[in-house]
Amino acid sequence: MSTEGPLIGCAEAHPNIALVKYWGKRDEKLNLPAVGSISVTLDALTTRTRVTFDPALRRDELRLGDGEAGAARVSVCLDLLREKAGVGWYARVESENDFPTGAGLASSASGFAALVRAADAALGLGLDERELSGIARRGSGSAARSIFGGYVEWPRGERPDGSDSVAHQLLPPGGWPLAVLVAITTRRSKPKGSSEGMKHTARTSPYWEAWVEGQEEDLAAARGAILRRDFQALAEVSERSCLKMHALMMASSPGLLYWNGATVEAIHAIRGLRHEGIPVFFTVDAGPQVKAICLPSFADEVERALRGVGGVLEVIRSGIGDGARVTHAMPVVGD
Ligand code: 2P0
């Protein structure tokens, strides 16, 4: 490599929310999922990341917002990219979210997607999205999906090396412009991280096999609903997948309960709206926040209803977002 100075790349990415959930791994080292999943990428929440490969560094460093964080999972992705580029330099990674971190808003999805995009740009590799998705997956499974915008499927894959477990886009963001209202019910980090929670569930939940067996049918139903733009069918399969995943977790031993009281109240409020004829459905990830998905013309009404739920602190309104992309100069905390 002829360059002598630091190599810098910047990128941004959005979190995604799964409509058909990923929960459980078939290979922990390669981070391969036990089940496929389908998500939408959100445009209102953003992670911005700068990666600087610098010959003066003695290890990879990660700054998340205004605090230093452990860089082990970051290094897994960076090592794969360094190997492809033939670069040995360590990197300084500076990343910030404009939304709460570690509270079930998929900050690891946007975080690792932005990281991999920025590092690819810094190293001048120009990898395609499928390759980036496979590398982002090694940092966090759901990040494989945030490389893409719109409606995204990440298949389980069958190969032991994971080469067939990379995401692809089902529809671009403009292909079906739904609205997503995120009801924030706490700003605290969740008690158990997803990786730990998945392991615990697979080991102890009596529903584990049923969960894995039912997934292909849910994926086919959601994929079909998205391609036909069939809101009712998507609502049905999404709520089913969400409740199945939480039932699976709750039945593990000891039970894993990510919800608080406001989570339950918000779910009832959304179902109440649907009984009144408003096309809206809910989903909840590994945290207490509730996401309501509706046709954009009903977003005001759904937002008003969620704001009226006791314990809902804030409602963030989002559309369907683009995939991870390179940005030019990025100011980060401390600049
Ligand atoms: C999902 N979740 O499909 C599911 C639903 C949370 C609930 O993907 O261990 O942070 O890093 O691969 O991607 C959260 O899990 O887990 C997640 P790892 P990740 O969105």
Short mmCIF file of N, CA, C and O in Angstrom, two decimals, residues 70-161:
data_model
loop_
_atom_site.label_atom_id
_atom_site.label_comp_id
_atom_site.label_asym_id
_atom_site.label_seq_id
_atom_site.Cartn_x
_atom_site.Cartn_y
_atom_site.Cartn_z
N GLY A 70 -15.91 -0.89 24.38
CA GLY A 70 -15.11 -2.05 23.98
C GLY A 70 -15.21 -2.24 22.47
O GLY A 70 -16.28 -2.09 21.88
N ALA A 71 -14.07 -2.60 21.85
CA ALA A 71 -14.04 -2.65 20.39
C ALA A 71 -13.97 -4.08 19.84
O ALA A 71 -13.74 -4.27 18.65
N ALA A 72 -14.22 -5.09 20.69
CA ALA A 72 -13.98 -6.48 20.23
C ALA A 72 -14.81 -6.84 19.01
O ALA A 72 -14.28 -7.37 18.02
N ARG A 73 -16.13 -6.53 19.03
CA ARG A 73 -16.96 -6.91 17.88
C ARG A 73 -16.66 -6.05 16.65
O ARG A 73 -16.77 -6.50 15.51
N VAL A 74 -16.26 -4.81 16.92
CA VAL A 74 -15.85 -3.92 15.82
C VAL A 74 -14.61 -4.52 15.13
O VAL A 74 -14.51 -4.54 13.90
N SER A 75 -13.68 -5.02 15.95
CA SER A 75 -12.44 -5.58 15.39
C SER A 75 -12.70 -6.79 14.51
O SER A 75 -11.98 -7.03 13.54
N VAL A 76 -13.74 -7.58 14.85
CA VAL A 76 -14.06 -8.75 14.01
C VAL A 76 -14.37 -8.29 12.59
O VAL A 76 -13.85 -8.84 11.60
N CYS A 77 -15.19 -7.24 12.45
CA CYS A 77 -15.53 -6.72 11.11
C CYS A 77 -14.31 -6.07 10.46
O CYS A 77 -14.03 -6.28 9.27
N LEU A 78 -13.58 -5.28 11.24
CA LEU A 78 -12.41 -4.58 10.67
C LEU A 78 -11.36 -5.58 10.20
O LEU A 78 -10.72 -5.37 9.16
N ASP A 79 -11.17 -6.67 10.95
CA ASP A 79 -10.16 -7.67 10.54
C ASP A 79 -10.50 -8.26 9.17
O ASP A 79 -9.61 -8.46 8.33
N LEU A 80 -11.79 -8.53 8.94
CA LEU A 80 -12.19 -9.10 7.65
C LEU A 80 -11.89 -8.11 6.51
O LEU A 80 -11.44 -8.50 5.43
N LEU A 81 -12.15 -6.84 6.77
CA LEU A 81 -11.91 -5.81 5.74
C LEU A 81 -10.42 -5.55 5.56
O LEU A 81 -9.93 -5.39 4.44
N ARG A 82 -9.67 -5.54 6.67
CA ARG A 82 -8.21 -5.32 6.59
C ARG A 82 -7.57 -6.44 5.78
O ARG A 82 -6.69 -6.19 4.95
N GLU A 83 -8.07 -7.65 6.00
CA GLU A 83 -7.49 -8.78 5.28
C GLU A 83 -7.73 -8.64 3.77
O GLU A 83 -6.83 -8.86 2.97
N LYS A 84 -8.95 -8.24 3.41
CA LYS A 84 -9.26 -8.07 1.98
C LYS A 84 -8.41 -6.96 1.36
O LYS A 84 -8.03 -7.04 0.20
N ALA A 85 -8.14 -5.90 2.15
CA ALA A 85 -7.41 -4.73 1.61
C ALA A 85 -5.90 -4.91 1.73
O ALA A 85 -5.14 -4.11 1.16
N GLY A 86 -5.44 -5.89 2.51
CA GLY A 86 -4.00 -6.03 2.74
C GLY A 86 -3.44 -4.88 3.56
O GLY A 86 -2.31 -4.43 3.36
N VAL A 87 -4.27 -4.38 4.49
CA VAL A 87 -3.85 -3.26 5.35
C VAL A 87 -3.77 -3.78 6.78
O VAL A 87 -4.68 -4.48 7.24
N GLY A 88 -2.70 -3.44 7.48
CA GLY A 88 -2.56 -3.95 8.85
C GLY A 88 -2.87 -2.92 9.92
O GLY A 88 -2.85 -3.23 11.10
N TRP A 89 -3.14 -1.68 9.54
CA TRP A 89 -3.31 -0.61 10.54
C TRP A 89 -4.57 -0.80 11.37
O TRP A 89 -5.61 -1.19 10.85
N TYR A 90 -4.45 -0.44 12.65
CA TYR A 90 -5.63 -0.40 13.51
C TYR A 90 -6.45 0.86 13.18
O TYR A 90 -5.97 1.77 12.49
N ALA A 91 -7.67 0.87 13.73
CA ALA A 91 -8.57 1.99 13.40
C ALA A 91 -9.16 2.64 14.65
O ALA A 91 -9.37 1.98 15.68
N ARG A 92 -9.43 3.91 14.51
CA ARG A 92 -10.22 4.65 15.50
C ARG A 92 -11.62 4.79 14.89
O ARG A 92 -11.78 5.25 13.76
N VAL A 93 -12.63 4.32 15.63
CA VAL A 93 -14.01 4.37 15.14
C VAL A 93 -14.77 5.34 16.03
O VAL A 93 -14.78 5.19 17.26
N GLU A 94 -15.37 6.36 15.42
CA GLU A 94 -16.16 7.33 16.18
C GLU A 94 -17.58 7.28 15.65
O GLU A 94 -17.81 7.45 14.46
N SER A 95 -18.53 7.02 16.56
CA SER A 95 -19.88 6.76 16.10
C SER A 95 -20.88 7.44 17.03
O SER A 95 -20.68 7.48 18.24
N GLU A 96 -21.92 7.99 16.45
CA GLU A 96 -22.96 8.56 17.30
C GLU A 96 -24.33 8.27 16.74
O GLU A 96 -24.52 8.18 15.53
N ASN A 97 -25.29 8.12 17.67
CA ASN A 97 -26.69 7.85 17.32
C ASN A 97 -27.52 9.07 17.67
O ASN A 97 -27.28 9.69 18.70
N ASP A 98 -28.52 9.37 16.86
CA ASP A 98 -29.43 10.46 17.25
C ASP A 98 -30.67 9.90 17.95
O ASP A 98 -31.73 10.47 17.89
N PHE A 99 -30.51 8.73 18.63
CA PHE A 99 -31.64 8.08 19.33
C PHE A 99 -31.04 7.25 20.47
O PHE A 99 -29.83 7.02 20.49
N PRO A 100 -31.88 6.80 21.44
CA PRO A 100 -31.33 6.05 22.60
C PRO A 100 -30.63 4.76 22.17
O PRO A 100 -31.13 4.05 21.29
N THR A 101 -29.49 4.48 22.79
CA THR A 101 -28.68 3.30 22.44
C THR A 101 -29.03 2.13 23.36
O THR A 101 -29.24 2.32 24.55
N GLY A 102 -29.10 0.94 22.80
CA GLY A 102 -29.24 -0.28 23.61
C GLY A 102 -30.60 -0.43 24.28
O GLY A 102 -30.72 -1.08 25.30
N ALA A 103 -31.63 0.17 23.71
CA ALA A 103 -32.95 0.10 24.34
C ALA A 103 -33.99 -0.50 23.40
O ALA A 103 -35.15 -0.16 23.43
N GLY A 104 -33.54 -1.40 22.53
CA GLY A 104 -34.49 -2.05 21.63
C GLY A 104 -34.80 -1.23 20.40
O GLY A 104 -35.83 -1.40 19.77
N LEU A 105 -33.92 -0.32 20.04
CA LEU A 105 -34.09 0.46 18.80
C LEU A 105 -33.06 0.08 17.76
O LEU A 105 -32.78 0.84 16.83
N ALA A 106 -32.47 -1.10 17.92
CA ALA A 106 -31.59 -1.65 16.90
C ALA A 106 -30.39 -0.77 16.59
O ALA A 106 -29.98 -0.61 15.45
N SER A 107 -29.79 -0.21 17.66
CA SER A 107 -28.59 0.61 17.43
C SER A 107 -27.43 -0.24 16.94
O SER A 107 -26.55 0.26 16.24
N SER A 108 -27.41 -1.53 17.28
CA SER A 108 -26.30 -2.35 16.77
C SER A 108 -26.47 -2.59 15.28
O SER A 108 -25.48 -2.73 14.55
N ALA A 109 -27.71 -2.61 14.78
CA ALA A 109 -27.93 -2.80 13.34
C ALA A 109 -27.37 -1.63 12.55
O ALA A 109 -26.55 -1.78 11.63
N SER A 110 -27.78 -0.42 12.93
CA SER A 110 -27.27 0.76 12.20
C SER A 110 -25.79 0.96 12.48
O SER A 110 -25.04 1.38 11.59
N GLY A 111 -25.36 0.64 13.71
CA GLY A 111 -23.96 0.85 14.08
C GLY A 111 -23.01 0.02 13.23
O GLY A 111 -22.05 0.55 12.66
N PHE A 112 -23.27 -1.28 13.13
CA PHE A 112 -22.35 -2.13 12.36
C PHE A 112 -22.49 -1.91 10.86
O PHE A 112 -21.52 -2.05 10.11
N ALA A 113 -23.70 -1.54 10.40
CA ALA A 113 -23.85 -1.25 8.97
C ALA A 113 -23.04 0.00 8.60
O ALA A 113 -22.33 0.03 7.58
N ALA A 114 -23.13 1.04 9.44
CA ALA A 114 -22.36 2.26 9.17
C ALA A 114 -20.86 1.99 9.28
O ALA A 114 -20.06 2.49 8.46
N LEU A 115 -20.48 1.20 10.26
CA LEU A 115 -19.06 0.87 10.46
C LEU A 115 -18.46 0.22 9.20
O LEU A 115 -17.40 0.61 8.71
N VAL A 116 -19.16 -0.79 8.71
CA VAL A 116 -18.63 -1.58 7.59
C VAL A 116 -18.58 -0.71 6.32
O VAL A 116 -17.62 -0.76 5.55
N ARG A 117 -19.63 0.09 6.12
CA ARG A 117 -19.65 1.00 4.96
C ARG A 117 -18.49 2.00 5.02
O ARG A 117 -17.80 2.26 4.03
N ALA A 118 -18.29 2.59 6.22
CA ALA A 118 -17.25 3.61 6.37
C ALA A 118 -15.86 2.98 6.21
O ALA A 118 -14.97 3.56 5.56
N ALA A 119 -15.67 1.80 6.79
CA ALA A 119 -14.36 1.16 6.71
C ALA A 119 -14.05 0.73 5.27
O ALA A 119 -12.91 0.85 4.80
N ASP A 120 -15.06 0.25 4.58
CA ASP A 120 -14.89 -0.13 3.17
C ASP A 120 -14.46 1.10 2.35
O ASP A 120 -13.55 1.01 1.51
N ALA A 121 -15.09 2.24 2.65
CA ALA A 121 -14.73 3.47 1.92
C ALA A 121 -13.30 3.90 2.26
O ALA A 121 -12.52 4.27 1.37
N ALA A 122 -12.96 3.83 3.56
CA ALA A 122 -11.62 4.26 3.96
C ALA A 122 -10.55 3.42 3.28
O ALA A 122 -9.50 3.93 2.85
N LEU A 123 -10.81 2.13 3.14
CA LEU A 123 -9.82 1.21 2.56
C LEU A 123 -9.90 1.17 1.03
O LEU A 123 -9.08 0.51 0.39
N GLY A 124 -10.90 1.84 0.47
CA GLY A 124 -11.05 1.88 -0.99
C GLY A 124 -11.37 0.53 -1.59
O GLY A 124 -11.03 0.24 -2.75
N LEU A 125 -12.08 -0.31 -0.82
CA LEU A 125 -12.35 -1.67 -1.32
C LEU A 125 -13.49 -1.71 -2.34
O LEU A 125 -13.45 -2.50 -3.28
N GLY A 126 -14.51 -0.91 -2.12
CA GLY A 126 -15.66 -0.89 -3.05
C GLY A 126 -16.40 -2.21 -3.11
O GLY A 126 -16.85 -2.65 -4.17
N LEU A 127 -16.59 -2.85 -1.95
CA LEU A 127 -17.33 -4.12 -1.93
C LEU A 127 -18.80 -3.87 -2.25
O LEU A 127 -19.33 -2.80 -1.95
N ASP A 128 -19.47 -4.88 -2.81
CA ASP A 128 -20.90 -4.68 -3.10
C ASP A 128 -21.72 -4.94 -1.83
O ASP A 128 -21.20 -5.38 -0.80
N GLU A 129 -23.03 -4.62 -1.92
CA GLU A 129 -23.86 -4.65 -0.71
C GLU A 129 -23.98 -6.04 -0.10
O GLU A 129 -24.06 -6.19 1.11
N ARG A 130 -23.99 -7.06 -0.94
CA ARG A 130 -24.08 -8.42 -0.39
C ARG A 130 -22.82 -8.76 0.42
O ARG A 130 -22.91 -9.35 1.50
N GLU A 131 -21.67 -8.35 -0.09
CA GLU A 131 -20.44 -8.62 0.67
C GLU A 131 -20.43 -7.82 1.97
O GLU A 131 -20.04 -8.32 3.03
N LEU A 132 -20.87 -6.55 1.89
CA LEU A 132 -20.91 -5.72 3.11
C LEU A 132 -21.89 -6.31 4.12
O LEU A 132 -21.64 -6.31 5.33
N SER A 133 -23.02 -6.83 3.62
CA SER A 133 -24.03 -7.43 4.50
C SER A 133 -23.43 -8.62 5.26
O SER A 133 -23.65 -8.76 6.48
N GLY A 134 -22.68 -9.45 4.57
CA GLY A 134 -22.06 -10.62 5.22
C GLY A 134 -21.05 -10.22 6.28
O GLY A 134 -20.93 -10.90 7.31
N ILE A 135 -20.35 -9.11 6.06
CA ILE A 135 -19.37 -8.65 7.05
C ILE A 135 -20.07 -7.95 8.22
O ILE A 135 -19.74 -8.19 9.38
N ALA A 136 -21.08 -7.14 7.92
CA ALA A 136 -21.84 -6.47 8.99
C ALA A 136 -22.50 -7.51 9.90
O ALA A 136 -22.59 -7.33 11.12
N ARG A 137 -22.97 -8.62 9.31
CA ARG A 137 -23.59 -9.70 10.08
C ARG A 137 -22.67 -10.21 11.18
O ARG A 137 -23.12 -10.60 12.26
N ARG A 138 -21.35 -10.22 10.92
CA ARG A 138 -20.41 -10.73 11.91
C ARG A 138 -20.36 -9.84 13.16
O ARG A 138 -20.01 -10.28 14.24
N GLY A 139 -20.69 -8.54 12.97
CA GLY A 139 -20.74 -7.64 14.13
C GLY A 139 -22.05 -7.80 14.88
O GLY A 139 -22.08 -7.92 16.10
N SER A 140 -23.15 -7.82 14.15
CA SER A 140 -24.48 -7.99 14.74
C SER A 140 -25.42 -8.47 13.64
O SER A 140 -25.43 -7.89 12.54
N GLY A 141 -26.19 -9.50 13.93
CA GLY A 141 -27.01 -10.13 12.89
C GLY A 141 -27.89 -9.13 12.16
O GLY A 141 -27.91 -9.07 10.93
N SER A 142 -28.62 -8.33 12.93
CA SER A 142 -29.57 -7.42 12.29
C SER A 142 -28.88 -6.36 11.43
O SER A 142 -29.53 -5.73 10.58
N ALA A 143 -27.58 -6.15 11.62
CA ALA A 143 -26.85 -5.18 10.78
C ALA A 143 -26.77 -5.65 9.33
O ALA A 143 -26.65 -4.85 8.41
N ALA A 144 -26.84 -6.97 9.13
CA ALA A 144 -26.84 -7.50 7.76
C ALA A 144 -27.98 -6.87 6.96
O ALA A 144 -27.85 -6.64 5.75
N ARG A 145 -29.11 -6.58 7.64
CA ARG A 145 -30.28 -6.00 6.97
C ARG A 145 -30.14 -4.51 6.76
O ARG A 145 -30.65 -3.96 5.77
N SER A 146 -29.48 -3.78 7.69
CA SER A 146 -29.41 -2.32 7.58
C SER A 146 -28.46 -1.84 6.47
O SER A 146 -28.40 -0.65 6.19
N ILE A 147 -27.72 -2.75 5.87
CA ILE A 147 -26.92 -2.36 4.69
C ILE A 147 -27.87 -1.93 3.56
O ILE A 147 -27.53 -1.08 2.75
N PHE A 148 -29.08 -2.50 3.57
CA PHE A 148 -30.05 -2.22 2.51
C PHE A 148 -31.15 -1.30 3.01
O PHE A 148 -31.51 -1.32 4.19
N GLY A 149 -31.75 -0.55 2.08
CA GLY A 149 -32.92 0.25 2.42
C GLY A 149 -34.19 -0.49 2.07
O GLY A 149 -34.17 -1.56 1.45
N GLY A 150 -35.31 0.09 2.47
CA GLY A 150 -36.62 -0.45 2.09
C GLY A 150 -36.97 -1.71 2.87
O GLY A 150 -36.71 -1.83 4.07
N TYR A 151 -37.54 -2.67 2.17
CA TYR A 151 -37.98 -3.95 2.75
C TYR A 151 -36.90 -4.97 2.44
O TYR A 151 -36.49 -5.12 1.27
N VAL A 152 -36.43 -5.66 3.46
CA VAL A 152 -35.21 -6.45 3.34
C VAL A 152 -35.41 -7.84 3.92
O VAL A 152 -36.00 -7.98 5.00
N GLU A 153 -34.92 -8.84 3.22
CA GLU A 153 -34.95 -10.21 3.77
C GLU A 153 -33.52 -10.69 4.02
O GLU A 153 -32.64 -10.52 3.18
N TRP A 154 -33.33 -11.28 5.18
CA TRP A 154 -32.04 -11.91 5.51
C TRP A 154 -32.32 -13.40 5.73
O TRP A 154 -32.90 -13.77 6.74
N PRO A 155 -31.97 -14.24 4.77
CA PRO A 155 -32.28 -15.67 4.91
C PRO A 155 -31.35 -16.37 5.90
O PRO A 155 -30.22 -15.93 6.12
N ARG A 156 -31.87 -17.44 6.43
CA ARG A 156 -31.08 -18.26 7.35
C ARG A 156 -29.85 -18.83 6.64
O ARG A 156 -28.76 -18.85 7.18
N GLY A 157 -30.05 -19.26 5.42
CA GLY A 157 -28.97 -19.92 4.69
C GLY A 157 -28.77 -21.34 5.19
O GLY A 157 -29.22 -21.69 6.29
N GLU A 158 -28.12 -22.14 4.38
CA GLU A 158 -27.87 -23.54 4.75
C GLU A 158 -26.38 -23.85 4.85
O GLU A 158 -25.98 -24.77 5.54
N ARG A 159 -25.55 -23.07 4.14
CA ARG A 159 -24.13 -23.44 4.07
C ARG A 159 -23.42 -23.18 5.39
O ARG A 159 -23.65 -22.15 6.03
N PRO A 160 -22.52 -24.08 5.77
CA PRO A 160 -21.79 -23.90 7.03
C PRO A 160 -20.94 -22.62 7.05
O PRO A 160 -20.71 -22.04 8.10
N ASP A 161 -20.48 -22.16 5.88
CA ASP A 161 -19.62 -20.96 5.89
C ASP A 161 -20.43 -19.66 5.87
O ASP A 161 -19.87 -18.57 5.92
#
